[in-house]
Short mmCIF file of C-alpha atoms in Angstrom, two decimals:
data_model
loop_
_atom_site.label_atom_id
_atom_site.label_comp_id
_atom_site.label_asym_id
_atom_site.label_seq_id
_atom_site.Cartn_x
_atom_site.Cartn_y
_atom_site.Cartn_z
CA MET A 1 75.58 40.81 156.61
CA THR A 2 78.92 41.60 155.11
CA THR A 3 80.10 38.62 153.13
CA GLY A 4 83.67 39.57 153.73
CA LYS A 5 84.55 39.65 149.79
CA ASP A 6 86.35 42.79 148.54
CA TYR A 7 84.64 45.31 145.90
CA GLY A 8 87.67 46.90 144.61
CA THR A 9 85.19 49.94 146.75
CA ARG A 10 85.97 53.79 145.97
CA HIS A 11 86.31 55.89 149.41
CA ARG A 12 84.88 58.98 150.19
CA GLU A 13 84.08 60.67 153.81
CA VAL A 14 80.69 61.79 154.01
CA ASN A 15 80.64 65.40 153.94
CA PRO A 16 77.55 65.42 157.20
CA SER A 17 77.12 68.97 156.76
CA LYS A 18 75.39 67.82 152.86
CA CYS A 19 73.97 64.63 154.21
CA ALA A 20 70.92 63.46 154.41
CA LEU A 21 70.12 59.27 155.86
CA ILE A 22 67.55 56.90 154.22
CA VAL A 23 66.40 54.05 155.80
CA ILE A 24 64.14 51.80 153.76
CA ASP A 25 61.88 49.68 154.52
CA VAL A 26 63.15 48.36 158.17
CA GLN A 27 58.72 47.16 158.70
CA LYS A 28 56.94 44.39 160.02
CA ARG A 29 55.80 43.22 157.13
CA PHE A 30 59.96 42.20 156.04
CA GLN A 31 60.70 41.12 159.65
CA SER A 32 62.47 38.42 158.18
CA MET A 33 64.85 40.39 156.34
CA THR A 34 64.82 43.58 159.03
CA ALA A 35 64.84 42.16 162.91
CA PRO A 36 69.14 41.04 161.51
CA ILE A 37 69.96 44.10 160.59
CA LEU A 38 67.43 46.14 162.80
CA PRO A 39 71.15 46.62 165.71
CA THR A 40 73.01 48.26 162.67
CA VAL A 41 70.63 50.18 161.14
CA ASN A 42 69.96 51.90 165.05
CA ARG A 43 73.92 52.00 164.43
CA THR A 44 74.17 54.05 162.11
CA ILE A 45 70.71 56.21 163.11
CA SER A 46 72.56 56.80 165.68
CA LEU A 47 76.30 58.00 164.49
CA CYS A 48 74.31 60.10 161.75
CA ARG A 49 72.43 61.90 164.96
CA SER A 50 75.25 62.65 166.73
CA VAL A 51 77.20 64.30 163.45
CA LYS A 52 73.09 66.80 162.97
CA ILE A 53 72.61 64.44 159.71
CA PRO A 54 69.03 64.19 159.00
CA VAL A 55 67.15 61.15 158.92
CA ILE A 56 64.11 60.61 156.68
CA PHE A 57 62.07 57.11 157.40
CA ILE A 58 60.88 55.01 153.68
CA ARG A 59 57.52 53.38 154.42
CA HIS A 60 56.82 50.59 152.18
CA VAL A 61 52.54 50.63 151.46
CA ASP A 62 50.70 48.79 148.52
CA ASP A 63 48.84 50.28 145.71
CA PRO A 64 46.19 47.58 144.31
CA ASN A 65 46.53 49.54 141.44
CA TYR A 66 49.96 49.20 140.21
CA LYS A 67 50.23 46.57 138.10
CA VAL A 68 53.39 45.44 137.07
CA LEU A 69 54.71 45.87 140.74
CA ARG A 70 51.80 43.02 140.82
CA GLU A 71 51.95 40.83 138.20
CA HIS A 72 55.50 40.21 139.86
CA TRP A 73 54.70 39.64 143.00
CA GLY A 74 51.16 38.87 143.21
CA ASP A 75 48.99 39.65 146.20
CA LEU A 76 51.62 39.31 147.97
CA LYS A 77 50.20 36.80 150.71
CA ASP A 78 52.97 34.30 149.18
CA THR A 79 56.61 35.89 149.48
CA PRO A 80 57.97 37.58 152.14
CA PHE A 81 57.00 40.70 151.49
CA LEU A 82 53.91 40.64 153.79
CA GLU A 83 55.05 38.89 156.97
CA ASP A 84 52.93 41.17 159.45
CA PRO A 85 49.01 42.78 157.97
CA THR A 86 50.70 46.66 159.38
CA ASN A 87 53.23 49.18 157.25
CA ASP A 88 54.09 49.62 160.63
CA PHE A 89 57.81 50.23 161.49
CA LEU A 90 59.74 47.41 163.49
CA SER A 91 59.23 47.15 167.09
CA GLY A 92 62.60 49.24 168.22
CA LEU A 93 63.69 51.08 165.18
CA ALA A 94 64.91 54.06 166.78
CA VAL A 95 63.17 56.87 164.52
CA GLU A 96 61.87 59.64 166.57
CA GLU A 97 58.67 62.52 166.68
CA ASP A 98 60.08 65.03 164.34
CA ASP A 99 61.96 62.30 161.94
CA LEU A 100 60.80 62.80 158.52
CA VAL A 101 58.72 59.78 157.27
CA LEU A 102 58.28 59.34 153.39
CA GLU A 103 55.57 56.31 152.01
CA LYS A 104 56.27 54.54 148.76
CA THR A 105 54.22 52.18 146.20
CA THR A 106 57.26 50.68 143.98
CA TYR A 107 60.71 50.21 144.22
CA SER A 108 62.12 53.78 144.69
CA ALA A 109 62.12 55.95 147.46
CA PHE A 110 62.62 58.91 144.69
CA GLU A 111 58.38 57.43 142.70
CA GLU A 112 56.29 59.96 143.94
CA THR A 113 57.54 60.65 147.62
CA GLY A 114 58.53 63.38 147.63
CA LEU A 115 61.98 62.96 148.64
CA GLU A 116 63.90 64.94 145.46
CA GLU A 117 62.54 67.88 146.55
CA LYS A 118 62.80 67.81 150.61
CA LEU A 119 66.67 66.30 149.90
CA LYS A 120 67.12 69.52 147.35
CA GLU A 121 64.68 72.12 150.37
CA MET A 122 67.74 70.81 153.10
CA GLY A 123 70.36 71.67 151.24
CA VAL A 124 71.26 68.50 151.34
CA GLU A 125 74.07 66.60 147.83
CA GLU A 126 74.63 62.96 149.13
CA VAL A 127 72.40 60.33 150.58
CA ILE A 128 73.53 57.02 153.45
CA ILE A 129 71.03 53.96 152.08
CA THR A 130 70.28 52.10 154.99
CA GLY A 131 67.20 48.88 154.81
CA VAL A 132 66.18 46.40 152.90
CA ASN A 133 66.27 44.72 150.73
CA THR A 134 69.88 45.30 149.38
CA ASN A 135 69.19 44.52 145.76
CA VAL A 136 65.18 45.51 145.43
CA CYS A 137 64.27 48.81 146.76
CA CYS A 138 68.02 50.18 148.23
CA GLU A 139 70.05 49.97 144.87
CA THR A 140 66.09 51.07 143.13
CA SER A 141 66.55 53.94 145.31
CA ALA A 142 71.01 53.98 144.92
CA ARG A 143 70.62 53.91 141.42
CA ILE A 144 68.10 56.23 141.37
CA ALA A 145 69.70 58.78 143.66
CA PHE A 146 72.89 58.50 141.76
CA VAL A 147 71.03 58.88 138.60
CA LYS A 148 69.43 62.66 140.48
CA GLY A 149 73.14 64.29 140.95
CA PHE A 150 72.97 62.81 144.66
CA ARG A 151 76.42 61.36 145.97
CA VAL A 152 75.65 58.27 146.68
CA PHE A 153 76.78 55.55 150.19
CA PHE A 154 76.08 52.34 150.28
CA SER A 155 75.43 50.83 153.83
CA THR A 156 76.75 47.03 153.71
CA ASP A 157 76.06 46.21 157.08
CA ALA A 158 72.56 48.65 157.57
CA THR A 159 71.15 46.49 154.36
CA ASN A 160 69.25 43.62 153.72
CA THR A 161 68.24 40.64 151.65
CA PHE A 162 67.69 37.09 151.30
CA SER A 163 69.90 35.72 148.99
CA ASP A 164 74.56 36.23 149.52
CA LYS A 165 73.97 35.98 145.79
CA LEU A 166 72.29 38.15 145.02
CA ARG A 167 72.97 40.67 147.79
CA ASP A 168 76.38 40.13 146.24
CA ALA A 169 75.09 40.84 142.83
CA ALA A 170 73.93 44.03 144.08
CA LEU A 171 77.34 45.05 146.10
CA THR A 172 79.21 44.35 142.79
CA ASN A 173 77.02 46.85 140.92
CA LEU A 174 76.58 49.42 143.06
CA ALA A 175 80.74 49.37 144.28
CA PHE A 176 81.19 49.59 139.49
CA ALA A 177 79.25 52.74 139.10
CA PHE A 178 77.37 53.75 141.40
CA ALA A 179 77.98 53.95 145.30
CA TYR A 180 81.22 54.73 148.11
CA LEU A 181 80.21 51.53 150.50
CA VAL A 182 80.25 52.03 153.92
CA ASN A 183 79.49 50.80 157.63
CA CYS A 184 79.27 51.18 161.26
CA ASP A 185 82.69 50.96 162.03
CA MET A 186 84.01 52.49 158.76
CA LEU A 187 81.45 55.58 159.24
CA GLU A 188 81.66 55.29 162.91
CA THR A 189 85.52 56.14 162.02
CA SER A 190 84.45 59.24 159.93
CA PHE A 191 82.42 60.82 162.40
CA LYS A 192 85.20 60.62 165.09
CA THR A 193 87.59 62.03 163.43
CA ASP A 194 85.17 65.35 161.85
CA MET B 1 81.66 34.21 140.51
CA SER B 2 82.96 30.69 139.37
CA GLU B 3 83.25 30.56 135.31
CA THR B 4 79.82 29.64 132.63
CA SER B 5 80.18 25.71 132.88
CA ASP B 6 80.04 23.85 129.96
CA PHE B 7 76.39 22.70 129.78
CA GLU B 8 75.46 26.17 131.47
CA ARG B 9 76.80 27.43 128.03
CA VAL B 10 74.49 25.33 126.05
CA LEU B 11 71.45 26.30 127.67
CA PRO B 12 69.13 28.77 125.98
CA SER B 13 70.65 32.69 127.96
CA TYR B 14 67.74 32.90 129.79
CA CYS B 15 66.73 29.52 131.47
CA LYS B 16 69.23 30.05 134.13
CA TYR B 17 67.73 32.51 135.78
CA GLU B 18 64.06 32.92 134.83
CA ILE B 19 61.79 33.08 137.05
CA ARG B 20 58.58 34.48 135.64
CA LYS B 21 57.31 34.26 131.59
CA ARG B 22 55.79 36.27 129.64
CA SER B 23 56.00 37.32 125.84
CA PRO B 24 56.05 41.10 125.01
CA ASN B 25 53.04 42.44 123.47
CA PRO B 26 53.50 43.61 120.57
CA SER B 27 49.92 46.47 120.11
CA LYS B 28 52.07 48.17 123.06
CA CYS B 29 55.46 47.71 123.27
CA ALA B 30 58.76 49.99 122.42
CA LEU B 31 62.41 48.05 122.26
CA LEU B 32 65.42 50.46 123.65
CA VAL B 33 68.46 50.52 122.40
CA ILE B 34 70.32 52.02 124.53
CA ASP B 35 74.06 53.09 123.67
CA MET B 36 75.12 50.71 120.91
CA GLN B 37 77.80 53.79 120.12
CA ASN B 38 81.16 53.60 119.03
CA HIS B 39 82.73 54.55 122.76
CA PHE B 40 81.19 50.84 123.40
CA SER B 41 82.72 49.12 120.91
CA ASP B 42 84.06 47.00 122.13
CA ILE B 43 81.74 45.76 123.92
CA ALA B 44 79.06 46.35 122.08
CA ASN B 45 79.77 44.52 118.38
CA PRO B 46 79.83 41.16 119.41
CA ILE B 47 76.32 41.51 120.62
CA ILE B 48 75.33 43.63 117.07
CA PRO B 49 74.19 40.22 115.47
CA ALA B 50 72.03 39.38 117.97
CA LEU B 51 70.71 42.46 118.28
CA ASN B 52 69.62 43.51 115.24
CA THR B 53 68.13 40.13 114.96
CA THR B 54 66.16 41.36 118.07
CA ILE B 55 65.42 44.55 115.90
CA ASN B 56 64.11 43.62 112.58
CA LEU B 57 62.11 40.52 114.77
CA CYS B 58 60.55 43.52 116.34
CA ARG B 59 60.69 46.29 113.92
CA SER B 60 58.54 43.09 111.36
CA ARG B 61 55.86 43.63 114.12
CA LYS B 62 55.43 47.31 114.20
CA ILE B 63 57.28 47.52 117.50
CA PRO B 64 58.82 51.01 117.19
CA VAL B 65 62.24 51.18 117.70
CA LEU B 66 64.13 53.58 119.66
CA PHE B 67 67.96 53.92 120.09
CA THR B 68 69.56 56.23 122.63
CA ARG B 69 72.48 58.29 122.67
CA HIS B 70 74.61 59.02 125.52
CA ASN B 71 77.03 62.46 125.33
CA HIS B 72 77.42 65.26 127.28
CA LYS B 73 77.35 68.87 126.06
CA SER B 74 79.36 70.62 128.54
CA PRO B 75 80.68 70.70 132.59
CA SER B 76 76.57 71.89 133.25
CA ASP B 77 75.87 68.16 132.35
CA TYR B 78 78.71 65.84 133.79
CA GLY B 79 76.59 65.75 137.21
CA MET B 80 77.95 62.19 138.96
CA LEU B 81 78.96 61.07 136.13
CA GLY B 82 81.61 63.37 135.88
CA GLU B 83 82.91 62.76 139.36
CA TRP B 84 82.91 58.80 139.15
CA TRP B 85 84.71 58.08 136.12
CA ASP B 86 87.33 61.49 136.45
CA GLU B 87 85.26 63.79 133.36
CA LYS B 88 86.74 60.35 131.43
CA LEU B 89 82.95 60.77 129.29
CA ILE B 90 81.46 60.73 126.10
CA PHE B 91 82.12 63.80 124.80
CA ASP B 92 78.96 65.07 121.24
CA GLY B 93 80.84 65.73 118.95
CA THR B 94 83.02 63.61 118.64
CA PRO B 95 83.54 60.28 116.62
CA ASP B 96 83.29 58.23 120.08
CA ALA B 97 79.64 59.87 120.83
CA ASP B 98 78.63 58.48 116.60
CA LEU B 99 76.70 55.65 117.20
CA LEU B 100 77.86 52.47 116.01
CA PRO B 101 77.95 52.22 111.64
CA ASN B 102 76.52 48.40 111.63
CA LEU B 103 73.47 49.43 113.67
CA ALA B 104 70.00 47.44 111.78
CA LEU B 105 69.13 51.46 112.24
CA ASP B 106 66.42 52.89 110.29
CA LYS B 107 66.35 56.56 110.10
CA LYS B 108 63.41 57.16 108.34
CA VAL B 109 61.47 55.60 110.92
CA ASP B 110 63.15 55.28 114.14
CA LEU B 111 63.69 57.15 116.56
CA VAL B 112 67.25 58.52 118.53
CA VAL B 113 67.12 59.67 122.22
CA GLU B 114 69.79 62.50 121.64
CA LYS B 115 69.32 63.62 125.93
CA LYS B 116 71.13 61.05 127.66
CA ASN B 117 73.98 62.59 129.70
CA THR B 118 72.84 60.27 132.95
CA TYR B 119 72.90 55.96 133.53
CA SER B 120 68.98 56.43 133.48
CA ALA B 121 67.50 56.07 129.06
CA PHE B 122 64.52 58.01 131.42
CA HIS B 123 65.94 61.14 133.07
CA GLY B 124 65.90 64.56 131.07
CA THR B 125 65.39 62.56 128.18
CA GLY B 126 61.69 62.98 127.56
CA MET B 127 61.48 58.89 126.81
CA GLU B 128 58.62 58.92 129.69
CA GLU B 129 56.71 60.72 127.45
CA ILE B 130 57.56 59.43 124.08
CA LEU B 131 56.80 56.22 125.17
CA ARG B 132 52.96 57.25 126.63
CA GLU B 133 52.15 58.88 123.48
CA MET B 134 52.55 56.10 121.67
CA GLU B 135 50.38 54.52 124.55
CA ILE B 136 53.60 52.09 125.03
CA GLU B 137 53.52 49.78 128.47
CA GLU B 138 56.05 47.56 127.80
CA VAL B 139 59.63 47.98 127.32
CA ILE B 140 62.99 45.81 125.85
CA ILE B 141 65.68 46.90 126.90
CA THR B 142 69.00 46.43 124.67
CA GLY B 143 71.89 47.73 124.52
CA VAL B 144 75.23 48.82 126.29
CA MET B 145 76.12 47.86 129.47
CA THR B 146 74.31 45.40 131.11
CA ASN B 147 74.79 46.42 134.53
CA LEU B 148 75.00 50.54 134.06
CA CYS B 149 72.20 52.38 131.54
CA CYS B 150 70.59 48.85 130.61
CA GLU B 151 69.59 47.63 134.69
CA THR B 152 69.68 51.29 135.74
CA SER B 153 66.73 51.75 132.12
CA ALA B 154 65.10 48.77 133.25
CA ARG B 155 64.35 50.14 136.31
CA ASP B 156 63.90 53.48 135.81
CA ALA B 157 60.65 52.15 133.78
CA PHE B 158 59.87 49.87 136.46
CA VAL B 159 59.14 51.71 138.92
CA ARG B 160 57.19 54.69 136.07
CA GLY B 161 54.52 51.77 135.78
CA PHE B 162 55.85 49.83 132.54
CA ARG B 163 56.30 46.14 132.40
CA VAL B 164 60.12 45.16 131.25
CA PHE B 165 61.71 43.06 129.28
CA VAL B 166 65.47 42.46 129.34
CA SER B 167 67.52 40.50 125.81
CA THR B 168 69.66 38.19 127.91
CA ASP B 169 71.72 38.33 124.32
CA SER B 170 70.90 41.62 123.21
CA THR B 171 73.10 43.38 126.24
CA ALA B 172 76.66 43.38 126.98
CA THR B 173 78.56 44.69 129.40
CA SER B 174 82.75 44.80 130.56
CA ASN B 175 82.78 41.78 132.18
CA THR B 176 80.70 37.71 132.72
CA GLU B 177 80.22 38.80 136.43
CA LEU B 178 78.47 42.27 136.10
CA HIS B 179 76.35 40.24 133.07
CA GLU B 180 75.18 37.65 135.19
CA SER B 181 74.61 39.73 138.13
CA THR B 182 72.12 42.24 135.87
CA LEU B 183 70.19 39.02 135.11
CA LYS B 184 69.74 37.41 138.41
CA ASN B 185 68.70 40.57 139.86
CA MET B 186 66.14 41.82 136.97
CA ALA B 187 64.16 38.13 136.61
CA TYR B 188 63.54 38.54 141.34
CA GLY B 189 61.76 41.97 140.73
CA PHE B 190 62.14 43.16 137.55
CA ALA B 191 61.84 41.96 134.47
CA TYR B 192 60.90 38.92 132.16
CA LEU B 193 64.06 37.99 130.69
CA VAL B 194 63.76 37.02 126.72
CA ASP B 195 66.54 36.84 124.13
CA CYS B 196 66.54 36.09 119.93
CA LYS B 197 65.51 32.77 120.19
CA ARG B 198 62.42 33.16 122.63
CA LEU B 199 61.40 36.45 120.72
CA GLU B 200 61.51 34.99 116.93
CA SER B 201 58.69 32.37 119.05
CA CYS B 202 56.80 34.74 120.61
CA LEU B 203 56.05 36.85 118.46
CA LYS B 204 55.45 35.22 114.87
CA ILE B 205 53.48 32.42 116.41
CA LYS B 206 51.36 35.35 117.65
CA GLU B 207 50.81 36.17 114.29
CA LYS B 208 49.92 32.70 112.98
CA SER B 209 46.75 33.32 115.40
CA GLU B 210 46.10 36.51 114.79
CA VAL B 211 44.25 37.77 117.40
#
């Protein structure tokens, strides 16, 4: 899923004892975007679990009163954001019974979900962002995580969106000012040396 | 990413990327002018003519104008910005932190939001509360830097439920690629794009046909 482009990224190692993995919107309703990255999302989850990084799943649900979102996307039936009538996670997603699942109704995983409070309670200082889509929910969550004082890592191979141009735009901006870009291989190397 | 072609350069700035169109509602709208400070003078000065036109247009329709002034007072407010930018930040009390002198700022009516110390104009500033009290539902984003504080503020405004307009000619950043990346993403899912020409036509039309 990466373009292979060098974004001039900064590098920093994840600190597993201070980190949480956030898995955003890996749901059936977005399956055109989520199905292709299921292997890398699951690999990221597995790597994180191997060093005891907590995994938090975010699920997007619709709020009919959320005016501005409706304005942009209408009633969703003509968009690629309602490919399934449920809010279920994608089949095969490595979510476990004890995992924390939070529901959101807008692009940010932090908006009225309790995520920030939960992370602070857990002593988490850094987040790894995965899921869909790169330039909307993932990037918004990444930017807001930064603004709230979290160190942000952003996965380039466990995130996805429709357009290479929009992905490129997102990664360019994130690497410039918000996030350390990572991928499965980098995390595997990093966690092995811990 | 390729350089803008001659053809693209002559198009109104929003045409390249806009997907949805809408005009701001003057009675429900506020203009946010983000971080037009000496620290950013190199990138900010070139947009001052367009920005001042935007400010004056808004003021003529009694749209409130709010300026942000990003500044840090002590290491306790550096946050992640300090780590990312090696503590090369904008410090309160230095000329660097002052608003540019040739902005169309009217101290008698405009508000200057002083508490901003991270990318979003809404974080820790009271901006949302101020706007809600004024019954504002829409914001027009201008200022610098397009892809950092402007875009983050636009995204934050959106998730807080505001309708967002982003100005394509009254925002600026360090290079065209980053500026255009923001406009693409904003048009995709967050904002209606505007510029001076569009604001002039939509604000004046509304004046002629009083609703």
